[in-house]
GROMACS .gro file of C-alpha atoms in nm:
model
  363
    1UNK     CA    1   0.000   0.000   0.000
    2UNK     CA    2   0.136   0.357  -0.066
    3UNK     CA    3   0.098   0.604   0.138
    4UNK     CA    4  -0.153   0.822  -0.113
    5UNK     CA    5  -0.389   0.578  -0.032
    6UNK     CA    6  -0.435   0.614   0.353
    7UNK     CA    7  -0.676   0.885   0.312
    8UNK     CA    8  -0.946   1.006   0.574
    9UNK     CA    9  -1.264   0.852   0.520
   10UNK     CA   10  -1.507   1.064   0.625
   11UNK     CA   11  -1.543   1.388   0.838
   12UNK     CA   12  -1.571   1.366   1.174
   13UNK     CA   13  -1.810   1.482   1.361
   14UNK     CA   14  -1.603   1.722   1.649
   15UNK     CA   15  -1.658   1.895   1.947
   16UNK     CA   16  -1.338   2.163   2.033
   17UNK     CA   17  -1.151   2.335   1.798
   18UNK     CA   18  -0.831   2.224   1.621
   19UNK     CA   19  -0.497   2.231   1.804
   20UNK     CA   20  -0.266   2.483   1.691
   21UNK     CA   21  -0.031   2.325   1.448
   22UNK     CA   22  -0.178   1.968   1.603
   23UNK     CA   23  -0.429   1.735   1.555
   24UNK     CA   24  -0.753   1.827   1.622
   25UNK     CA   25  -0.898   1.747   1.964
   26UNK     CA   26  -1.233   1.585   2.016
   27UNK     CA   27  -1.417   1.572   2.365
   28UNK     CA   28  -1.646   1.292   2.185
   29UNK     CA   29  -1.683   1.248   1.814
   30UNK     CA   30  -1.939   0.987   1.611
   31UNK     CA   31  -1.694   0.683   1.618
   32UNK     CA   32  -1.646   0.400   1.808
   33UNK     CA   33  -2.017   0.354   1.912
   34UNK     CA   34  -2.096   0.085   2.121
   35UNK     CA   35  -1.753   0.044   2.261
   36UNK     CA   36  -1.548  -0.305   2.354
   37UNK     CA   37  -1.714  -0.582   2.435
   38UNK     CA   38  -2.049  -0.523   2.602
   39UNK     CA   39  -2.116  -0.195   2.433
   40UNK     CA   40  -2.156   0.130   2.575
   41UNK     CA   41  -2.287   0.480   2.458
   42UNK     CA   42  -1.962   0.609   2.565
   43UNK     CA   43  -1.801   0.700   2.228
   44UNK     CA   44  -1.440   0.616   2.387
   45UNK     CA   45  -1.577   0.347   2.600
   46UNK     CA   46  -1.398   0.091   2.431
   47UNK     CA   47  -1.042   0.206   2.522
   48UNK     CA   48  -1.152   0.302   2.902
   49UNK     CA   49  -0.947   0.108   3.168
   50UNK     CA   50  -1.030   0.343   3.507
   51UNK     CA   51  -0.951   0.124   3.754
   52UNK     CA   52  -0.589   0.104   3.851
   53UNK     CA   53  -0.416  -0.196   4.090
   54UNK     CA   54  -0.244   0.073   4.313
   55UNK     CA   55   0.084  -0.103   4.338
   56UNK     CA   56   0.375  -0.161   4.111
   57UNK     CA   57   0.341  -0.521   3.948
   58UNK     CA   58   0.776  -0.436   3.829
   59UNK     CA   59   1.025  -0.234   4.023
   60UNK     CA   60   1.382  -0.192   3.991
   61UNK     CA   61   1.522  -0.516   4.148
   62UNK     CA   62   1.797  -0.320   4.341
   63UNK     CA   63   2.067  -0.572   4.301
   64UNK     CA   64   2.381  -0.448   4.308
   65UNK     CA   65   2.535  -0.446   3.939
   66UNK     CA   66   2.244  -0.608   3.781
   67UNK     CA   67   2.133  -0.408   3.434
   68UNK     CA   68   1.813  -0.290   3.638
   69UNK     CA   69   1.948  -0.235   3.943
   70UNK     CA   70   1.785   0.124   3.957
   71UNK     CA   71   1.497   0.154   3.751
   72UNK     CA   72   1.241  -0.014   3.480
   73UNK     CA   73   1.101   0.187   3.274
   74UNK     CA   74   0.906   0.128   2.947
   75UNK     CA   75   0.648  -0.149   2.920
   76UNK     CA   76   0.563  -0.375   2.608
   77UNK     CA   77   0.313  -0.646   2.666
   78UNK     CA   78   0.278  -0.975   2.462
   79UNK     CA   79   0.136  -1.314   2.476
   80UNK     CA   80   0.397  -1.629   2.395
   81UNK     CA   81   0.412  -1.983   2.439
   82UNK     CA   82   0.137  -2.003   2.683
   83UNK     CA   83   0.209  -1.689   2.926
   84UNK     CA   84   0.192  -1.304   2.898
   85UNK     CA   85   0.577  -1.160   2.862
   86UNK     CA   86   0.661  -0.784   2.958
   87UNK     CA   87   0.971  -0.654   2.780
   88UNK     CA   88   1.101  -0.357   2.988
   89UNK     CA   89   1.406  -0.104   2.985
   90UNK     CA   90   1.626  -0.121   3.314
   91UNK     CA   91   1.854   0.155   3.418
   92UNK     CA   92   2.179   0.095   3.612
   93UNK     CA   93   2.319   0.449   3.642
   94UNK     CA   94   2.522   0.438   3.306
   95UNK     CA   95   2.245   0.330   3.104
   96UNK     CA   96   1.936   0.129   2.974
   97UNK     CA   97   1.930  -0.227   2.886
   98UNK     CA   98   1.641  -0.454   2.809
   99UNK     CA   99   1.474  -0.755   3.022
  100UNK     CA  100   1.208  -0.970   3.017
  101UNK     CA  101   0.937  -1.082   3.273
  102UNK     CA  102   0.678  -1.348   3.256
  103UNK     CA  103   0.361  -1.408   3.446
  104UNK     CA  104  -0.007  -1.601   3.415
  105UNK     CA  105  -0.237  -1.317   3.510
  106UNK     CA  106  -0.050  -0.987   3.469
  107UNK     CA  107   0.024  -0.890   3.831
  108UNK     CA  108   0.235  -1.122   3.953
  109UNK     CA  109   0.562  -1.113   3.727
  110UNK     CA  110   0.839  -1.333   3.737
  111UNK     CA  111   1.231  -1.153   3.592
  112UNK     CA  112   1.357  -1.404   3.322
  113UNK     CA  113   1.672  -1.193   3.234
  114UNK     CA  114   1.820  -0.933   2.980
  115UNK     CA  115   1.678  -1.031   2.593
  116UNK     CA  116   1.916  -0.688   2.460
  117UNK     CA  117   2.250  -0.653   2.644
  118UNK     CA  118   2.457  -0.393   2.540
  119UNK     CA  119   2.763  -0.399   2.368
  120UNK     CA  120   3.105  -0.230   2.476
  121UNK     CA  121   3.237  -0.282   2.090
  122UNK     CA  122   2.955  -0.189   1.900
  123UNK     CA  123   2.988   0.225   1.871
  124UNK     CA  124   2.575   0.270   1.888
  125UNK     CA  125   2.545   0.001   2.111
  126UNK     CA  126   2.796   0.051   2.385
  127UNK     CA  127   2.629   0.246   2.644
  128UNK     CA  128   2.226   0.157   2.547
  129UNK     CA  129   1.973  -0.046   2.427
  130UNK     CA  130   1.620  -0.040   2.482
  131UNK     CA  131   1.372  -0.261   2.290
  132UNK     CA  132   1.007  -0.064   2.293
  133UNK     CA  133   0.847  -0.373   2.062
  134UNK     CA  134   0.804  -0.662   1.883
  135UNK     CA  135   0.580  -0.706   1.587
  136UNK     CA  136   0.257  -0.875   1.732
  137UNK     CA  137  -0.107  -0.876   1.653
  138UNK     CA  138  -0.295  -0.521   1.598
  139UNK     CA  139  -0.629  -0.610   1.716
  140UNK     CA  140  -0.638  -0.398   2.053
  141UNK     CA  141  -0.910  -0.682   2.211
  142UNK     CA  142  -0.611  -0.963   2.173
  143UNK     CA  143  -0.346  -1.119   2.426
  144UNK     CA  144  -0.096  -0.912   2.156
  145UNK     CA  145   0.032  -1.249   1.999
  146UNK     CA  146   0.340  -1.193   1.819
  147UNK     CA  147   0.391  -1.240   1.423
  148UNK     CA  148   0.664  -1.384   1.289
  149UNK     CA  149   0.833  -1.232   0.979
  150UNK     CA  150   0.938  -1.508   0.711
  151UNK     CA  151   1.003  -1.768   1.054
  152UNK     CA  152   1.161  -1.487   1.284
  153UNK     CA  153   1.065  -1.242   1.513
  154UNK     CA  154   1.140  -0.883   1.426
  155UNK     CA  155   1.162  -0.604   1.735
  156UNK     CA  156   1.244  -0.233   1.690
  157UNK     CA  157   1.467  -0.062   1.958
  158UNK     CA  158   1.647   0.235   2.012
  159UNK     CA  159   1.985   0.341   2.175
  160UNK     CA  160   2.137   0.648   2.297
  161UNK     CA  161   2.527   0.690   2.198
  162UNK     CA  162   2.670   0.843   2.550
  163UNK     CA  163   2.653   0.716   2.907
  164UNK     CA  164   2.363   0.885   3.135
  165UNK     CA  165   2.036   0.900   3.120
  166UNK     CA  166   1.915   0.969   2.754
  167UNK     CA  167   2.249   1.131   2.701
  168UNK     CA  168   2.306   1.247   2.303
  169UNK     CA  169   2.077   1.197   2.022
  170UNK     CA  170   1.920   0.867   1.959
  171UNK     CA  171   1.885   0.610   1.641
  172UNK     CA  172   1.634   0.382   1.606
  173UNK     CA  173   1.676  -0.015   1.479
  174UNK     CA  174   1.562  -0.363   1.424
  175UNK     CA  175   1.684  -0.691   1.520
  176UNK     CA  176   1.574  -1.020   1.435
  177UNK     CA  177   1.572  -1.356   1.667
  178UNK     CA  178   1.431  -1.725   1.607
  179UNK     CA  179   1.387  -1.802   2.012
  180UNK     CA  180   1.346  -1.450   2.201
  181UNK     CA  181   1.645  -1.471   2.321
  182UNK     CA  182   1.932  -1.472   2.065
  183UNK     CA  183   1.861  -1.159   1.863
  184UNK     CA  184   2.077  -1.045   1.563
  185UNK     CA  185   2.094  -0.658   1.528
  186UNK     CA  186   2.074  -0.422   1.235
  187UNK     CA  187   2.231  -0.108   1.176
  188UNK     CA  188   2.048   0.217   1.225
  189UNK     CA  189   1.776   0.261   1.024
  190UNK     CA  190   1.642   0.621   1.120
  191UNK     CA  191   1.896   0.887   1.222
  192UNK     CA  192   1.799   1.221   1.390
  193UNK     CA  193   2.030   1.398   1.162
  194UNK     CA  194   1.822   1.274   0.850
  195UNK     CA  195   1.521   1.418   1.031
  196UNK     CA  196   1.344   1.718   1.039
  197UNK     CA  197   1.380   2.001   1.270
  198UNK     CA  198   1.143   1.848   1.543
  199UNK     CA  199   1.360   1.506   1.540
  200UNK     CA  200   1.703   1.706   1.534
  201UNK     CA  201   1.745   1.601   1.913
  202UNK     CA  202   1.736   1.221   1.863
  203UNK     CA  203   1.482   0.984   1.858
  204UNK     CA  204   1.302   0.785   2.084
  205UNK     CA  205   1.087   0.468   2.170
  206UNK     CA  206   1.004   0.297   1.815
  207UNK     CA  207   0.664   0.135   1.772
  208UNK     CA  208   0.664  -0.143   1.476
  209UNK     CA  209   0.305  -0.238   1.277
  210UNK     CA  210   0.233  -0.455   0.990
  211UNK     CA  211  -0.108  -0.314   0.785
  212UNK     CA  212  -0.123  -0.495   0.493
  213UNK     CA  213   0.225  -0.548   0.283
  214UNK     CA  214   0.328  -0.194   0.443
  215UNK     CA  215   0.491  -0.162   0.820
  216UNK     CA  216   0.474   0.122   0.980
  217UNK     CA  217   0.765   0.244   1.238
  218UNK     CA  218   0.561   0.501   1.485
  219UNK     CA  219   0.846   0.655   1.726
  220UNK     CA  220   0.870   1.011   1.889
  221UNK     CA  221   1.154   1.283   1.876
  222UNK     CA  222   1.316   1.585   2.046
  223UNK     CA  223   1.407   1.896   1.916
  224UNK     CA  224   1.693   2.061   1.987
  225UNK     CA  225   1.797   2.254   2.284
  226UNK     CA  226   1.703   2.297   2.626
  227UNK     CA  227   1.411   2.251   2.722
  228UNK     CA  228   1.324   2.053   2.425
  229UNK     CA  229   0.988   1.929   2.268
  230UNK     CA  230   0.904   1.625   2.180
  231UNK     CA  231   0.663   1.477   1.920
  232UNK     CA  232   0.565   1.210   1.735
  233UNK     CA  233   0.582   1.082   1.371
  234UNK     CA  234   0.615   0.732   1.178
  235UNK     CA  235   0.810   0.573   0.885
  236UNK     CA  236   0.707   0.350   0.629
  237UNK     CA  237   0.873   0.025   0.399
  238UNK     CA  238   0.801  -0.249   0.189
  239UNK     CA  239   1.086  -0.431   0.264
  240UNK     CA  240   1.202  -0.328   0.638
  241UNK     CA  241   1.501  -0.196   0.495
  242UNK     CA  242   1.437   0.157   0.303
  243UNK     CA  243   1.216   0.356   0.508
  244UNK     CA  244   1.039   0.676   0.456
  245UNK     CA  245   0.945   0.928   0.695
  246UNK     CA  246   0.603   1.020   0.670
  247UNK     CA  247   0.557   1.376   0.469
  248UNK     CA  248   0.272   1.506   0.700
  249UNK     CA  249   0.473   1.424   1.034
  250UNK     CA  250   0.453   1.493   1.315
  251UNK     CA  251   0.134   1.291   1.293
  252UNK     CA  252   0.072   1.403   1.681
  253UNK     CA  253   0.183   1.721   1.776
  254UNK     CA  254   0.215   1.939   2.064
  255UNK     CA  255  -0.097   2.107   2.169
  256UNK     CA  256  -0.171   2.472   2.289
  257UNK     CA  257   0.100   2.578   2.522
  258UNK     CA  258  -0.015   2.644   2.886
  259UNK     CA  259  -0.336   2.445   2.803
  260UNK     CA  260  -0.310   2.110   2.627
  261UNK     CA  261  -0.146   1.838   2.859
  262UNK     CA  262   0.071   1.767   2.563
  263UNK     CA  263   0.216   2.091   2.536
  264UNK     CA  264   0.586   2.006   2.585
  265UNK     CA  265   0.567   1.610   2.485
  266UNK     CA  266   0.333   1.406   2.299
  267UNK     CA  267   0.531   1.108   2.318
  268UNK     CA  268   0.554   0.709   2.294
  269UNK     CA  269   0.286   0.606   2.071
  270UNK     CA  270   0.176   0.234   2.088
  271UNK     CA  271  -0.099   0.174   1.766
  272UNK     CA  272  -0.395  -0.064   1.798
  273UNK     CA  273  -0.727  -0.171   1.578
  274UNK     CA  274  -1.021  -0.233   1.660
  275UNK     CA  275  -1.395  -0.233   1.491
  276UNK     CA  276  -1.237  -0.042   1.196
  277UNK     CA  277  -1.098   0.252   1.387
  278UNK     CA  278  -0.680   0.290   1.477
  279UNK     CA  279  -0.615   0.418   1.778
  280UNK     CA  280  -0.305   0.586   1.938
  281UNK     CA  281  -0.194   0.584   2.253
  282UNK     CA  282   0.050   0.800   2.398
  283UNK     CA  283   0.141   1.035   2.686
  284UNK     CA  284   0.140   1.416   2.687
  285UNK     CA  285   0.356   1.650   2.913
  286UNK     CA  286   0.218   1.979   3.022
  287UNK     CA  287   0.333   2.352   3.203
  288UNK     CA  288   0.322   2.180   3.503
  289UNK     CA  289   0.545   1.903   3.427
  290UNK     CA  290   0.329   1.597   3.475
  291UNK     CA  291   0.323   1.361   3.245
  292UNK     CA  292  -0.038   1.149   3.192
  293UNK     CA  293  -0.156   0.897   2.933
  294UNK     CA  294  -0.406   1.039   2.621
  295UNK     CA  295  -0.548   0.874   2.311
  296UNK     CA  296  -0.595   0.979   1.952
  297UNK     CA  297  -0.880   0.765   1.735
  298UNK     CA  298  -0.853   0.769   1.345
  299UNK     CA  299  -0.982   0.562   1.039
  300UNK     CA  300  -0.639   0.471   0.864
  301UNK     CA  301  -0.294   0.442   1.019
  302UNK     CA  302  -0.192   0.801   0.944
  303UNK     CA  303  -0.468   1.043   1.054
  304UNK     CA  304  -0.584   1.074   1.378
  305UNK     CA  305  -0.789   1.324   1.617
  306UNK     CA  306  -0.705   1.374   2.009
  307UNK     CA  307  -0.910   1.269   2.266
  308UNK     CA  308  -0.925   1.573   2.491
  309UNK     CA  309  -0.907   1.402   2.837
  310UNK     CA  310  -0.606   1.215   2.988
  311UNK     CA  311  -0.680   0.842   3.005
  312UNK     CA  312  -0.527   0.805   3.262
  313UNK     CA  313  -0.401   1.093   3.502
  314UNK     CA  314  -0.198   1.096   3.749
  315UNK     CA  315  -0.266   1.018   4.154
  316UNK     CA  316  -0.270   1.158   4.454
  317UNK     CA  317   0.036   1.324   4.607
  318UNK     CA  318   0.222   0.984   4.771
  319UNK     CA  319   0.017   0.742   4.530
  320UNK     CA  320   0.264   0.540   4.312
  321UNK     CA  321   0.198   0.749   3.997
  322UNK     CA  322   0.170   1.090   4.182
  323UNK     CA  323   0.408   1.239   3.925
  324UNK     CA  324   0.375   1.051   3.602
  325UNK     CA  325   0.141   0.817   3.472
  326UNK     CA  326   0.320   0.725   3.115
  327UNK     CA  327   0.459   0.483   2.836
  328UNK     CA  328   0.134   0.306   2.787
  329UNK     CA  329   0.101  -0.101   2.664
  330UNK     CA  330  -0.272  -0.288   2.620
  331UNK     CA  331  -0.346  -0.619   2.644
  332UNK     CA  332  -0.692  -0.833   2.700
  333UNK     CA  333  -0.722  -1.103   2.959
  334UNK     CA  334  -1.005  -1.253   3.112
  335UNK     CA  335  -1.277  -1.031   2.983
  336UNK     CA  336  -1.072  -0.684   3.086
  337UNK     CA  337  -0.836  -0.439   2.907
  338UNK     CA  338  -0.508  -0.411   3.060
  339UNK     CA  339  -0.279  -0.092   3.060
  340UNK     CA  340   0.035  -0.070   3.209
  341UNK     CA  341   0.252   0.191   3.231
  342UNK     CA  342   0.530   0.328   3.412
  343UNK     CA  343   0.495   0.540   3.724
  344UNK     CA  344   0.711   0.773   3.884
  345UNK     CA  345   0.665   0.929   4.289
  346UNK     CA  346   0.850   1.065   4.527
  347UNK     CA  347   1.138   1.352   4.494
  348UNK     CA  348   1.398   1.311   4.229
  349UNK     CA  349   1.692   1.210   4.202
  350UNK     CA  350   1.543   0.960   4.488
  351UNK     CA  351   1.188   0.901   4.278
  352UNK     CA  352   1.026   0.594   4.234
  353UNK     CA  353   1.001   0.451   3.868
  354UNK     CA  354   0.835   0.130   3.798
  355UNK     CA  355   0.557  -0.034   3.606
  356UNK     CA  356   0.201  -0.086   3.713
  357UNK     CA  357  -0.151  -0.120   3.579
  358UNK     CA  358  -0.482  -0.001   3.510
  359UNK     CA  359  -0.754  -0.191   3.361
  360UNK     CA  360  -1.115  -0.182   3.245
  361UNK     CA  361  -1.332  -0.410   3.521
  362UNK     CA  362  -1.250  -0.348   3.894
  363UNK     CA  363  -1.005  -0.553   4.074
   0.00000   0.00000   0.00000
């Protein structure tokens, strides 16, 4: 499929005005009637998971030299040979690496090691590598099965050149395994410096999607500078090896400053389907520095409107997410959405910053 032919196919029906140089926001739009499964006259019903555990389900294990000694960060959520796996970024103070956690019933979560292990000869590896997903199933109502790529498994990831947290501007991969754990690497295929002004900075967490022979590489940037913005835009290929950026990124930009609560990030998309409608989640970041989850709902991959609410906001002062609520991943179990995310309390550089859950039926 070329990209000419994701067009918008029809006008939707909006309440709000558009966001200045954005996407336009909706407060509740004639789409996605009837919600999940049950139904609902809640036009975003189906994407709804209000009720959150409370309590990290992952936490930084703090064992001294391990690769997530300090933090984990990052959640993508997948169903494989029988159980649910959780890939996840761990900070150790020089930089990320990525493990994997298994579990039966998505609370209880079991470490089963690092899956991508940095690499002190490798010049874009050395320091960082953080794996933000593996192709899997679109359909949003699914356990997120994975799909294999002429026998393999093909995940996306993204590393920072420098020691330090997010230190100097990112590139974005792919890497290919047969077992989940053996993974062979490829070189860079998206640069900052090939970018556009609002991806000068470097790039961040890359989202991979298959839609018909086309696969689509969501991922957000960062300008330049201090303080910096960040945004969010995709890539496109045929053959997972020349990739175009999109010519109408960012696809979801930064809303009205000192309003929207993506005025300063609109960041780390993850892209679903369901009933005919794409939906994008992501978190914004506002004036007041919180960062809290938000959805945009579209009819092709490309084009998609803002849902003005959070999705999930953040707690109350001492809750686990009292500062950030963010870096969303959905799966279905048992009748329920499940969103995890990570979530960040207390007083930096001492915070908290683990991974917990919300989901759409009470505990």
């Amino acid at each position: 499929m070329n990209l000419l032919d994701y067009m918008p196919s029809r006008r939707r029906f909006l309440i709000g005005s558009a966001m200045a140089g954005g996407a336009a926001m909706v407060a509740g739009c004639a789409r996605g009637a009837g919600g999940g499964p049950g139904g609902s006259g809640d036009p975003i019903a189906a994407y709804r998971t209000p009720y959150k555990y409370g309590q990290l389900v992952l936490e930084g294990s703090h064992r001294e030299g391990a690769f997530d000694q300090k933090a984990v960060d990052c959640p993508f959520v997948f169903y494989h040979d029988g159980r649910f796996n959780l890939l996840y970024t761990g900070w150790d103070g020089t930089g990320y690496q990525t493990g994997r956690a298994v579990s039966d019933d998505l609370v209880n979560w079991t470490r089963a090691g690092i899956m991508l292990a940095r690499d002190p000869n490798d010049p874009v590896t050395r320091y960082n590598i953080s794996c933000a997903s593996i192709l899997r199933e679109n359909e949003l109502y699914s356990p997120g099965r994975l799909i294999r790529v002429d026998g393999r498994y093909l995940a996306a990831w993204h590393a920072y050149p420098s020691p330090g947290y997010e230190q100097g501007a990112a590139v974005i991969g792919l890497a290919w395994s047969d077992d989940l754990v053996n993974w062979e690497r490829t070189d860079p295929i998206l640069r900052a410096e090939d970018g556009a002004d609002w991806e000068r900075g470097g790039l961040y967490k890359p989202y991979i999607v298959k839609d018909g022979d086309t696969y689509l590489l969501y991922y957000n940037a960062k300008t330049t500078g201090n303080p910096w913005k960040e945004q969010t835009g995709l890539a496109t290929s045929k053959d997972l090896k020349t990739w175009t950026r999109y010519p109408g990124n960012p696809i979801i930009r930064n809303g009205e400053p000192g309003v929207s609560g993506d005025s300063w990030f609109a960041s780390d998309p993850v892209v679903y389907t369901h009933q005919g409608e794409w939906s994008l989640f992501y978190f914004g970041r506002a004036k007041d520095g919180k960062c809290r989850e938000y959805l945009a709902l579209g009819d092709d991959p490309l084009h998609f409107d803002k849902v003005a609410e959070p999705l999930i906001d953040i707690g109350a002062p001492g809750s686990i997410d009292e500062h950030f609520a963010h870096k969303p991943s959905l799966v279905y179990h048992d009748g329920a959405l499940y969103h995890f995310y990570t979530a960040v309390s207390g007083k930096y550089p001492d915070d908290l910053r683990g991974i917990t859950v919300a989901r759409s039926k009470p505990w």
